[in-house]
Amino acid sequence: MENERRCNTVSFFDSFRKRSNDAQVLAIEPKISQYAKKERPKQSFEFSNLVVKLRDAIRSDSILRQWVSNTVEGCMRHGFNVMSNDEGINKKLQERMREIEVASKTTMYRFVRTMLYNFIAYGNAYAVLIRNAGNSSGRSYTWIDDKTLEPISGVYPIDPLMVKIDRKNNGSVKTYQLDASVFEASLYINAKSPDVVNYPTNWTRTQGVVNVDKNDMVHIIYDENSTPFGRPPLSEVLEDVLALRTLEEVIQDMIRQNMYVITVYKVGTPDRPGKQQDIDAVKK
């Protein structure tokens, strides 16, 4: 079991082996455009409308926003450590993490915090892996699908609202797509929209669209289901929250415009609470 943990740790961080003692790492930009490919007409990408609904609910409801923030703070309260019990592996692990931080122009703490927020709020956390053997002290390795991958140089969290997924016939993920136009489409999403919709591919459109290979994308899912997206814990209270906020907005508009007079009746007192027949009498 200990050997398996060590093996998994080393594999995840690209076999943190140094090729030379004087390896240098330079800061790089997230050039994810290198993954851009011409789309095939038969592709159909799925998009999670539920993520858009959750974004709107968290923005409009202070209780939901506070719950997400408190949960993130609770998880990060004591920090975290990425390490191995093997001193040699641990040294290389820490060296590779520092390299990735420099190349990505961020800290591992900020990266983990961003991923954790997206995971808790939206049930999905994404990160693009930028591979560059020339800007990393790691070395190429063979992944579980027998593909040879270059070492990771940088990691960048991705907004869940940008991600669409294309799947094979057996349901496994084939390609991730980052689409900036999803922000525009999200303006037309309402509470009655389905949680997951299909976007037929327009093969002539390439502006603002980037396809990312599944081996270059980290996708952390909460409550995995038949869709390619996770189902966040807030999804169960989403409809109630949206209904309450809509009702509040309607009442505020009515009061602001003085369209109707709202009369409030109080039946009974704290010492002598009103009975049901008293309430019925007031209603009549």
Short mmCIF file of N, CA and C in Angstrom, two decimals, residues 1-11 84-86 89:
data_model
loop_
_atom_site.label_atom_id
_atom_site.label_comp_id
_atom_site.label_asym_id
_atom_site.label_seq_id
_atom_site.Cartn_x
_atom_site.Cartn_y
_atom_site.Cartn_z
N MET A 1 0.83 -1.21 0.00
CA MET A 1 0.00 0.00 0.00
C MET A 1 0.86 1.25 0.00
N GLU A 2 1.95 1.26 0.81
CA GLU A 2 2.84 2.40 0.85
C GLU A 2 3.52 2.61 -0.49
N ASN A 3 3.91 1.50 -1.13
CA ASN A 3 4.55 1.62 -2.45
C ASN A 3 3.59 2.19 -3.48
N GLU A 4 2.29 1.79 -3.39
CA GLU A 4 1.28 2.31 -4.32
C GLU A 4 1.10 3.80 -4.15
N ARG A 5 1.07 4.26 -2.90
CA ARG A 5 0.91 5.69 -2.65
C ARG A 5 2.08 6.47 -3.22
N ARG A 6 3.28 5.93 -3.04
CA ARG A 6 4.46 6.61 -3.58
C ARG A 6 4.40 6.65 -5.09
N CYS A 7 4.00 5.54 -5.68
CA CYS A 7 3.93 5.45 -7.14
C CYS A 7 2.92 6.44 -7.70
N ASN A 8 1.75 6.52 -7.04
CA ASN A 8 0.71 7.43 -7.51
C ASN A 8 1.16 8.89 -7.39
N THR A 9 1.83 9.21 -6.27
CA THR A 9 2.30 10.57 -6.07
C THR A 9 3.29 10.97 -7.15
N VAL A 10 4.22 10.04 -7.44
CA VAL A 10 5.23 10.34 -8.45
C VAL A 10 4.60 10.48 -9.83
N SER A 11 3.64 9.60 -10.17
CA SER A 11 3.01 9.66 -11.49
C SER A 11 2.25 10.95 -11.67
N SER A 84 5.98 13.18 0.42
CA SER A 84 6.16 11.73 0.42
C SER A 84 6.99 11.33 1.63
N ASN A 85 6.79 10.11 2.11
CA ASN A 85 7.58 9.61 3.22
C ASN A 85 9.01 9.28 2.81
N ASP A 86 9.22 9.13 1.51
CA ASP A 86 10.56 8.88 0.99
C ASP A 86 11.26 10.22 0.80
N ILE A 89 12.20 11.13 -2.91
CA ILE A 89 11.02 11.50 -3.71
C ILE A 89 10.47 12.84 -3.25
#
